[in-house]
Every structure is written in C-alpha cells, then in structure tokens.
Short mmCIF file of C-alpha atoms in Angstrom, two decimals:
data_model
loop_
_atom_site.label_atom_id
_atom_site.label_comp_id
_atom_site.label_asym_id
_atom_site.label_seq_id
_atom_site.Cartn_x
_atom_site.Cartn_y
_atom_site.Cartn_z
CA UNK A 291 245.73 89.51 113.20
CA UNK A 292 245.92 93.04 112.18
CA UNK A 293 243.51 95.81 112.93
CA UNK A 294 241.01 94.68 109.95
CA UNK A 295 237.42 96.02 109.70
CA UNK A 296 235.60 92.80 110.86
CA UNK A 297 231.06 92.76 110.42
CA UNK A 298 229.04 91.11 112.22
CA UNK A 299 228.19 88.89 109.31
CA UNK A 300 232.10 88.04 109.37
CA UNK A 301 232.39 87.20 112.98
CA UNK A 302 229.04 84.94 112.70
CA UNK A 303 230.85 83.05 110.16
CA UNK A 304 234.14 82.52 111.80
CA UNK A 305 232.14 81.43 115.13
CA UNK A 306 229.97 79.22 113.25
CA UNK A 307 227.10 81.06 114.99
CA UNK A 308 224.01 83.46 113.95
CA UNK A 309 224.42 87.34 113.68
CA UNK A 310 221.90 88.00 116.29
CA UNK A 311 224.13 85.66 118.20
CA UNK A 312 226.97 88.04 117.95
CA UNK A 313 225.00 91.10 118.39
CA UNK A 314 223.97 89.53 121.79
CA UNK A 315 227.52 88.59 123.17
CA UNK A 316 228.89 92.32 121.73
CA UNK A 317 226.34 93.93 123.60
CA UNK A 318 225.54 91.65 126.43
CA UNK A 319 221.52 91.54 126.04
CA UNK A 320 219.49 88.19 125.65
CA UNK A 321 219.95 84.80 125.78
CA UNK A 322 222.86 82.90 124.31
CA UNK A 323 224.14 79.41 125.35
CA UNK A 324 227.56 79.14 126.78
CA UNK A 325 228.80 77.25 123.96
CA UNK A 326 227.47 79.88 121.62
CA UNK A 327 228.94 82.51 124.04
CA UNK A 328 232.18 80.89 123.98
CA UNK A 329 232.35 80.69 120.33
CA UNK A 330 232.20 84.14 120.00
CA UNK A 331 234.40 85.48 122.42
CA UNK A 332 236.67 83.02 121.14
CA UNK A 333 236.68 84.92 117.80
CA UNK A 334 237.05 88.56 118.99
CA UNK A 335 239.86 87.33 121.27
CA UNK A 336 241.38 86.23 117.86
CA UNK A 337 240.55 89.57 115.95
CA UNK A 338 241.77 91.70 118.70
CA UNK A 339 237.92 92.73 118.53
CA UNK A 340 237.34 96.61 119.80
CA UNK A 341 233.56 97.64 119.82
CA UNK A 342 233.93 101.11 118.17
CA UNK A 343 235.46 99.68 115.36
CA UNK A 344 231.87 97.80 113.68
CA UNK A 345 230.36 101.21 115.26
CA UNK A 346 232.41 103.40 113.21
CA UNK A 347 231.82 101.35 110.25
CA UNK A 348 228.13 101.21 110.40
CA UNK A 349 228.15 105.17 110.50
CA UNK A 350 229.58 104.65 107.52
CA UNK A 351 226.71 104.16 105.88
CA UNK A 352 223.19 105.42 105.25
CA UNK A 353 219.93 104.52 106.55
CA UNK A 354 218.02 102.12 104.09
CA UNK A 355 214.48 101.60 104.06
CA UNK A 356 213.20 98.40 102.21
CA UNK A 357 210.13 97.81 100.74
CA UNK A 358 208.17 94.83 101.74
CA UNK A 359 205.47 93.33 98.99
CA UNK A 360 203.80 90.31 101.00
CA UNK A 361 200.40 88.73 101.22
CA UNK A 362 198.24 89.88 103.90
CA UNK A 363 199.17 87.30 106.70
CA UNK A 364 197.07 87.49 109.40
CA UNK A 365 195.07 84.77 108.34
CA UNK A 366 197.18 82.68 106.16
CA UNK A 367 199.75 80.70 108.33
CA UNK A 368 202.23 80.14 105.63
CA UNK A 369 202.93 83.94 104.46
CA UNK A 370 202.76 84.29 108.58
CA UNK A 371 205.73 81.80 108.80
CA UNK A 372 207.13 84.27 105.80
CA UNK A 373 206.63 87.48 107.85
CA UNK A 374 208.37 85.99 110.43
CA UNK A 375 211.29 85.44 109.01
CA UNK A 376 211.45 89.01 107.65
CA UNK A 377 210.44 90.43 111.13
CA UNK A 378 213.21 88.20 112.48
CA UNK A 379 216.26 89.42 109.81
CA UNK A 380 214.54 93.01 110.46
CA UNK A 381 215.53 92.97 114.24
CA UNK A 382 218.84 91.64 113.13
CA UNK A 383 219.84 94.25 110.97
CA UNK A 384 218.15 97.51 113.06
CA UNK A 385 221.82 98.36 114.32
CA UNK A 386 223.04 98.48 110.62
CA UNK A 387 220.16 101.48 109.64
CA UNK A 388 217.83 98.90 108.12
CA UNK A 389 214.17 99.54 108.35
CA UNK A 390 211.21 98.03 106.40
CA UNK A 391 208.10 99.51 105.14
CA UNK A 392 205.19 96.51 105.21
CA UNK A 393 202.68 96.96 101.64
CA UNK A 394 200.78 93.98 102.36
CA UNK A 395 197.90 92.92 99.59
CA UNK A 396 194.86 91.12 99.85
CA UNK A 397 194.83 87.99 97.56
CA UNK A 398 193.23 90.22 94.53
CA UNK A 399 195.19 91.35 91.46
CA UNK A 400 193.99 94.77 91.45
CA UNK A 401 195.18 95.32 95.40
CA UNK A 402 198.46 93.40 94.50
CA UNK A 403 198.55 95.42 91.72
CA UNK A 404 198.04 98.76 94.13
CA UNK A 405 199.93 98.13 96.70
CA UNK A 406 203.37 97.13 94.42
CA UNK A 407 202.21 100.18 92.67
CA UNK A 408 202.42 102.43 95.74
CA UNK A 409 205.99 100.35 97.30
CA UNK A 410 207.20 101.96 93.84
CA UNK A 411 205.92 105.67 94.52
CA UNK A 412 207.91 105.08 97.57
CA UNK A 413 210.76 104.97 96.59
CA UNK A 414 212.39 102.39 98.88
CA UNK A 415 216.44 101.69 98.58
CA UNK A 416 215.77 98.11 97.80
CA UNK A 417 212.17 95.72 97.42
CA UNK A 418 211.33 92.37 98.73
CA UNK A 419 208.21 91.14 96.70
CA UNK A 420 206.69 88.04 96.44
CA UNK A 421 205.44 88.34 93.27
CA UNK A 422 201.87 86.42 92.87
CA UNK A 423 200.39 87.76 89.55
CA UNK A 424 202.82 86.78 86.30
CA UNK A 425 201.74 88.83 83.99
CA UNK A 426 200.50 91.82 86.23
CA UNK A 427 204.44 92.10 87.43
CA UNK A 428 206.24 92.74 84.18
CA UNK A 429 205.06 96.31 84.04
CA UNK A 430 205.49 97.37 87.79
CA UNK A 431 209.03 95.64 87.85
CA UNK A 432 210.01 97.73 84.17
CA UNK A 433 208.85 100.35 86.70
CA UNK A 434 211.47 99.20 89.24
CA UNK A 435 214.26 98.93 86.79
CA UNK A 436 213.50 102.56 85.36
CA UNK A 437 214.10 103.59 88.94
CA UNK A 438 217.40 101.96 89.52
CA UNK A 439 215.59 99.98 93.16
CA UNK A 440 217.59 96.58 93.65
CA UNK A 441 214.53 94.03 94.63
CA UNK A 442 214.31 90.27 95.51
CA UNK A 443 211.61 88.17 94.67
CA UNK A 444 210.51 84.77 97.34
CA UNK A 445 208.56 82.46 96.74
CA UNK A 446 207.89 82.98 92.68
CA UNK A 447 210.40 83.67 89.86
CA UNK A 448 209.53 86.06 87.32
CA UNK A 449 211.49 85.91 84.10
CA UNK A 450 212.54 88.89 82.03
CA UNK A 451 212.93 91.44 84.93
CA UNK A 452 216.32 92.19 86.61
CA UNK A 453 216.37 90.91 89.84
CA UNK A 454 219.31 90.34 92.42
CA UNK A 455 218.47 87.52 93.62
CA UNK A 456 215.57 84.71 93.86
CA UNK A 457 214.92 82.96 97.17
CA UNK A 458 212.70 80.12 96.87
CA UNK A 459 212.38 76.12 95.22
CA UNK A 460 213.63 74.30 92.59
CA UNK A 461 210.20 73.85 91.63
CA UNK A 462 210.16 71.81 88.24
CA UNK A 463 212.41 69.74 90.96
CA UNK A 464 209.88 69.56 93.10
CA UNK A 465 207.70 68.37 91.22
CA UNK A 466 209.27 65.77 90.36
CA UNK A 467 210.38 64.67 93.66
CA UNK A 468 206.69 64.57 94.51
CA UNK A 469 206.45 61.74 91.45
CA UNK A 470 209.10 59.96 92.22
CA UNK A 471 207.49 59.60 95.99
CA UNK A 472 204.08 58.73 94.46
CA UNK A 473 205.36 56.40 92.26
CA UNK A 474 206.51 54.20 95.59
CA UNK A 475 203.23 55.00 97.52
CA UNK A 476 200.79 54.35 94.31
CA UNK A 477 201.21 50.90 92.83
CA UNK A 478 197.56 50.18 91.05
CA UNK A 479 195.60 51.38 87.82
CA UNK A 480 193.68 53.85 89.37
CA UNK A 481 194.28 57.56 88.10
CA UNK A 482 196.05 59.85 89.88
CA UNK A 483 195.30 63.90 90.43
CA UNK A 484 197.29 66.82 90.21
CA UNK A 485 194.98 69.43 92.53
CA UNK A 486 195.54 73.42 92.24
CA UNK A 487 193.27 75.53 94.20
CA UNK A 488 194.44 79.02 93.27
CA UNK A 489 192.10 81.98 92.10
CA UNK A 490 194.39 83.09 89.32
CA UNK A 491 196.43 79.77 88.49
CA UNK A 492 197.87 81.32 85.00
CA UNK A 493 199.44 83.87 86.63
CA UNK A 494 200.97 81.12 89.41
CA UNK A 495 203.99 79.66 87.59
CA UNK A 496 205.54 78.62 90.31
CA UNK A 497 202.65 75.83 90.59
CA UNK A 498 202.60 75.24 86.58
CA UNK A 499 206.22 74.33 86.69
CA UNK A 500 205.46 71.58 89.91
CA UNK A 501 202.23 70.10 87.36
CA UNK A 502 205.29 69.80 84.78
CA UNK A 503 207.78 68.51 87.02
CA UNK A 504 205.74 65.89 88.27
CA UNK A 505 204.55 64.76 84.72
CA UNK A 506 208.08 64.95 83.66
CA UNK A 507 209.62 62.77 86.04
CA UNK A 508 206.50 60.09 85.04
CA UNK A 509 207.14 60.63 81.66
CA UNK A 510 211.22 59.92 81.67
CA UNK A 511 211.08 57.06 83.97
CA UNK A 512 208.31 55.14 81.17
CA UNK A 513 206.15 55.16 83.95
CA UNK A 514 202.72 54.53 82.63
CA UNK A 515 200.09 56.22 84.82
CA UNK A 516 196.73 58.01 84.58
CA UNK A 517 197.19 61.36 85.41
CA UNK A 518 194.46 64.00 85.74
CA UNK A 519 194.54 67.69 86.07
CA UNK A 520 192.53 69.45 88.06
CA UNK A 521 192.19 73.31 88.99
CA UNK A 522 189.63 74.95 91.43
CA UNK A 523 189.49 78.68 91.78
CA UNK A 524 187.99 78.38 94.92
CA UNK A 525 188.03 75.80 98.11
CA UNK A 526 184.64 75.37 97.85
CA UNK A 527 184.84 73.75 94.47
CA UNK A 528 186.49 71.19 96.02
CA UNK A 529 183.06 69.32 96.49
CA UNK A 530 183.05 68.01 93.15
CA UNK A 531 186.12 65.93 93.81
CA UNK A 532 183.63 63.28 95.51
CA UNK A 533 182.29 61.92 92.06
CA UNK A 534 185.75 60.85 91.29
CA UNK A 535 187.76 59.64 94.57
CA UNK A 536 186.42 55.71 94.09
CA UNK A 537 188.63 55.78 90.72
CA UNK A 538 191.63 57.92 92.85
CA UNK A 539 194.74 56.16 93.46
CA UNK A 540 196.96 59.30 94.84
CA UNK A 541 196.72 63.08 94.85
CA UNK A 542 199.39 65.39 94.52
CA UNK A 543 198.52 69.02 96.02
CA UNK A 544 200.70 71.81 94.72
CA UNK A 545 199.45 74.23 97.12
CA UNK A 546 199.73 74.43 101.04
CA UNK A 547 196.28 74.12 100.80
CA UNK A 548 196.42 70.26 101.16
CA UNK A 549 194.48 69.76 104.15
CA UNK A 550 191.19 70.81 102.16
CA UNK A 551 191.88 67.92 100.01
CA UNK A 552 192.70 65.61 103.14
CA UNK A 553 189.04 67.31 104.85
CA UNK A 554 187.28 65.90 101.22
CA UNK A 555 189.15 62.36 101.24
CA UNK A 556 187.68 61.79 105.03
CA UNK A 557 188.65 58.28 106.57
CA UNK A 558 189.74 56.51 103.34
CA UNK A 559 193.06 55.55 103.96
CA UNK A 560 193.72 53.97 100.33
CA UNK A 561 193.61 57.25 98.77
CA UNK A 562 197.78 58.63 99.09
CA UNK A 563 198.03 62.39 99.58
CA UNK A 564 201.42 64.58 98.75
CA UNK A 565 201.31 68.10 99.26
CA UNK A 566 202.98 71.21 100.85
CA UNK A 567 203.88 72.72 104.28
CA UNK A 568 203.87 72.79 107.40
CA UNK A 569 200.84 74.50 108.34
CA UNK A 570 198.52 73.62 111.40
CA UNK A 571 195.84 71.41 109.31
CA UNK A 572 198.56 70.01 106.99
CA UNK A 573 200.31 68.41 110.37
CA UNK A 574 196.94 67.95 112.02
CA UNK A 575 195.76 65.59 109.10
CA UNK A 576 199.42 63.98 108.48
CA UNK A 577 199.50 62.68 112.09
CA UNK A 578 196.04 61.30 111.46
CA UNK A 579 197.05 59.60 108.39
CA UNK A 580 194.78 61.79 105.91
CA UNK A 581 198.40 63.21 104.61
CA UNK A 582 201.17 60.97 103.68
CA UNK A 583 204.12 63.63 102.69
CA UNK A 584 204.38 66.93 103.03
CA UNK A 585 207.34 68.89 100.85
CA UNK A 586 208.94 71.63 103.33
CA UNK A 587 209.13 74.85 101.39
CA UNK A 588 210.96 76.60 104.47
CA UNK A 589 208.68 80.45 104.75
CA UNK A 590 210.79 81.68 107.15
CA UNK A 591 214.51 81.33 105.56
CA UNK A 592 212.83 82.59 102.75
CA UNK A 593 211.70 85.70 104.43
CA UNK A 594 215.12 85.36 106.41
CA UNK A 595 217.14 85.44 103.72
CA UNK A 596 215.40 87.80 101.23
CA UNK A 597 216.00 90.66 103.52
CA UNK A 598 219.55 89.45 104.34
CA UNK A 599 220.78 89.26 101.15
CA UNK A 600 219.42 92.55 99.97
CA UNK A 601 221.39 94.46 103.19
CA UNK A 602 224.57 92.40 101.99
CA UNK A 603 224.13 94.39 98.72
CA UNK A 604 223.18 97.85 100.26
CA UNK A 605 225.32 97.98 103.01
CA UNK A 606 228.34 95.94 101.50
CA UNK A 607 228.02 96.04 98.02
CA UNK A 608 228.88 92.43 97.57
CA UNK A 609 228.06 90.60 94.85
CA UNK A 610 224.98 88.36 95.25
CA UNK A 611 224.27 84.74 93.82
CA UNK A 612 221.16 85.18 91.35
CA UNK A 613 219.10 82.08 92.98
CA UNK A 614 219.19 81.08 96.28
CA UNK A 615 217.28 77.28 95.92
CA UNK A 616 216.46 76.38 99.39
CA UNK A 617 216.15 72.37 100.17
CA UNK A 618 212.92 70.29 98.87
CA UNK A 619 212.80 68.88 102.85
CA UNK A 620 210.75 65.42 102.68
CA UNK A 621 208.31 65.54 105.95
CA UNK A 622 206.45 62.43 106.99
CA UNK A 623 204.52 62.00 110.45
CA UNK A 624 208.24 59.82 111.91
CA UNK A 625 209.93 63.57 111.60
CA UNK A 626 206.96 65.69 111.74
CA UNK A 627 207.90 66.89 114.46
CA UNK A 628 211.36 67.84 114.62
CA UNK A 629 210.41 70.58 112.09
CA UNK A 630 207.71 71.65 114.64
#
C-alpha cells in the first residue's frame, strides 16, 4: 500500500481490535494480549505504518472541548455505568485534543434546566446531553441550534431539534419485547401492571413510548389481558402497591428502578417481574428469584459511543448515522452473569 493517511479509528477496524488497543501497541504502554498485539502489528506491517504520520495529522486539527449534560452519578449506578463509558471514550480520544467539560444536574428540572443552560454559555465545540425534561429541552436546544454546537442526545430522543445523532433503544420496541416475554411468563386472569416511578413522567417519553409498546404488542397479537397503569412520583409511594398484589399476575417496570418493586413483592414467587438493568439490586433480586427478566439497556456503549461519534464529526467531518439503536439484550439469572 501507498503512503495513505491511516487513524487510529482505521487501523482498529482493519485489526478487528479497539482504538485504545492500537494506541497501546503504537505507543507501547498497558496491557494488550498477544493476539490483540499481533493483530495490530500485523496491520501497520501492511500499511507501511510510520508513527509521525497519525502525529502530523492530529496537529492538524484543533483542540475540542465537549460539553457533557449527565445526571449527577454518584449515587445512581446506572448514569455511573453511563459516566463510565464517557470517561472511558474520553481517555481514548485525549491524544486527538479531545477534552470534556462535566455539567452534571441533580434530578430537578430547574438544575437540569441550569446546568444545560450554563453547558450553552460555554460554548463547547460539540454537547453530549441526556436530555430528561421533554418539554424543558425544546428551548435550550433552539438555543443550541442558534449557536451552530453539533450535540448528541443518550438515553432520550427529543423530536423537533437538530441533532447528529441519537444513541439509545428502540423503545416502543422494547416495550413490546417486554409483552411478548410476559405473555409466556403470565398465563392466568389476573391483571397485570405497567409501574413508572419517575418524578416528572410527562416529560419522560422515553418511558411513555415502552407503556405503548407493551400495550401495542398485546393489542396486535388479540391478546386479551388486564392491564393497569400505574405511576408513582416517588419510591415511597410504592407502599400502596400492597392493596393490589393478591389480584397481580405480572409487573412490567419501565424504569431501572425494578428492585423497589421486587423489595414490595417480598417472597411471593407467583407474582412475574420484567424490568430494566443491570444494577446491583436488580441482579441481587434476579438471582433470588424476586426478578424474572431484566432488558439490558447497555449505559456504558451509550456513553461510549456518544462521545465517539461526536469526535468522528469534529475531528473527521464524516457523516454520522442519525440513530444509533443499541440491542434490547434479554438477561435472565442462566446469563446474569456473563454481563457482570
């Protein structure tokens, strides 16, 4: 091969191997196994691979700072699994002049509200955001647009604002994968529950679209089944789910919250539970037998790849799909643990 201008994104995909893989054979620092290794070198045999030459095109470009809009993580495992991710492709992408500025909110509107507000007053290259609040978004995103700042949004689509590119679920899908799995756990007249336990659940579309998803899949497959809908704004209004568990057949959790429902449910095994993630309780409970499926909605690619996909636009200036749908992974406590 000629003298080409190869990336390290390039050489990862002609080795079959990560980029932080390649970073670590170029520059001989880590751990890499000797298949990996020999992958590699494999590759920049077959480029006729010189190290000044991805040198002298990262001087090419500019520094880039992005702008990271997250939950505050410290105590929520899932947005933890999230941050990691992002730390992860942030280490990754260092040698390229990539650096992130963290605006992490509490789980308010007004503090999401400030702290997208001040990401914008920034005035990062590019945004990550995982956009909580519906309605609250429209305005600050207009704001975005106004400014020209490329952003990605994980976890929750927002409609009507011009994003590059989504990272998350098929969730209508997922939904209705979680039907289609109670429908072969659930086979008696008893009702079943969709749960929600979120503060502001008209703002959370993301969950509204798994509620229609699941009622959808019922609905085309002339399944008849009593279905109830139930939304807490807080954990602690669980309680009241007591009064109705003897008429409960199956309860579909739309949250990663599910272990609060499995805590409320106690030792009655009848009672089929479907929820989401991988957190510490969720697993805790689903090796007990309190949680009978858990729907994988992989927080760390889509921290990973939010980032990623982003630098391929600012450094690159490739085109970008416009949704990234990650896999609807179907946990149970037989495989539990190879996700672990």
């Amino acid at each position: 091969m000629g003298k080409e201008r190869y990336t390290i994104r390039d050489i990862a995909a002609m080795a079959n191997v990560s980029r932080g893989t390649v970073d670590r054979v170029i520059h001989n620092r880590g751990t890499v196994s000797e298949d990996a290794a020999k992958k590699v070198k494999e590759v920049l045999e077959k480029i006729n691979y010189e190290p000044n030459l991805i040198a002298r095109s990262l001087k090419a470009h500019k520094d880039s700072v992005i702008a990271v809009v997250i939950p505050e993580y410290s105590e929520d495992y899932y947005w933890r699994q999230c941050a990691y991710g992002i730390r992860t492709s942030e280490k990754e992408f260092r040698q390229f002049g990539i650096s992130l500025e963290y605006f992490q909110y509490s789980k308010t509107q007004e503090d999401y509200n400030k702290k997208f507000s001040e990401a914008i007053d920034f005035n990062p290259d590019a945004v990550l955001i995982a956009p909580v609040y519906y309605q609250d978004s429209l305005e600050l995103f207009h704001r975005l647009e106004k400014k020209n700042i490329p952003f990605n949004l994980i976890n929750t689509p927002i409609e009507d604002v011009s994003y590059r590119t989504f990272i998350g679920q098929d969730y209508r899908k997922s939904g209705r994968v979680a039907a289609q799995l109670m429908n072969t756990l659930v086979r008696n007249e008893k009702k079943i529950l969709v749960i929600h336990v979120e503060q502001y659940f008209e703002n959370s579309t993301h969950l509204q679209e798994k509620e229609q998803g699941f009622k959808d899949y019922l609905q085309d497959k002339n399944i008849s089944q009593d279905i109830e809908v139930l939304t807490f704004r807080d954990a602690k209004e669980l309680t009241d789910l007591k009064a109705i568990l003897p008429e409960t057949a199956g309860i579909f959790m739309t949250t990663s919250k599910t272990h609060l429902v499995a805590e409320h449910i106690g030792d009655n095994e009848d009672i089929k539970v479907i929820g989401y993630d991988l957190i510490p309780k969720n697993v805790q409970y689903m090796k007990e037998g309190k949680i009978n499926i858990l729907i994988h909605q992989n927080p760390i690619s889509q921290g990973y790849d939010g980032i990623s996909m982003l630098v391929e636009h600012l450094i690159y200036k490739r085109e970008v799909p416009k949704v990234k749908l990650l896999p609807l992974d179907i946990v149970i406590s037989e495989n539990v643990d190879c996700y672990l």
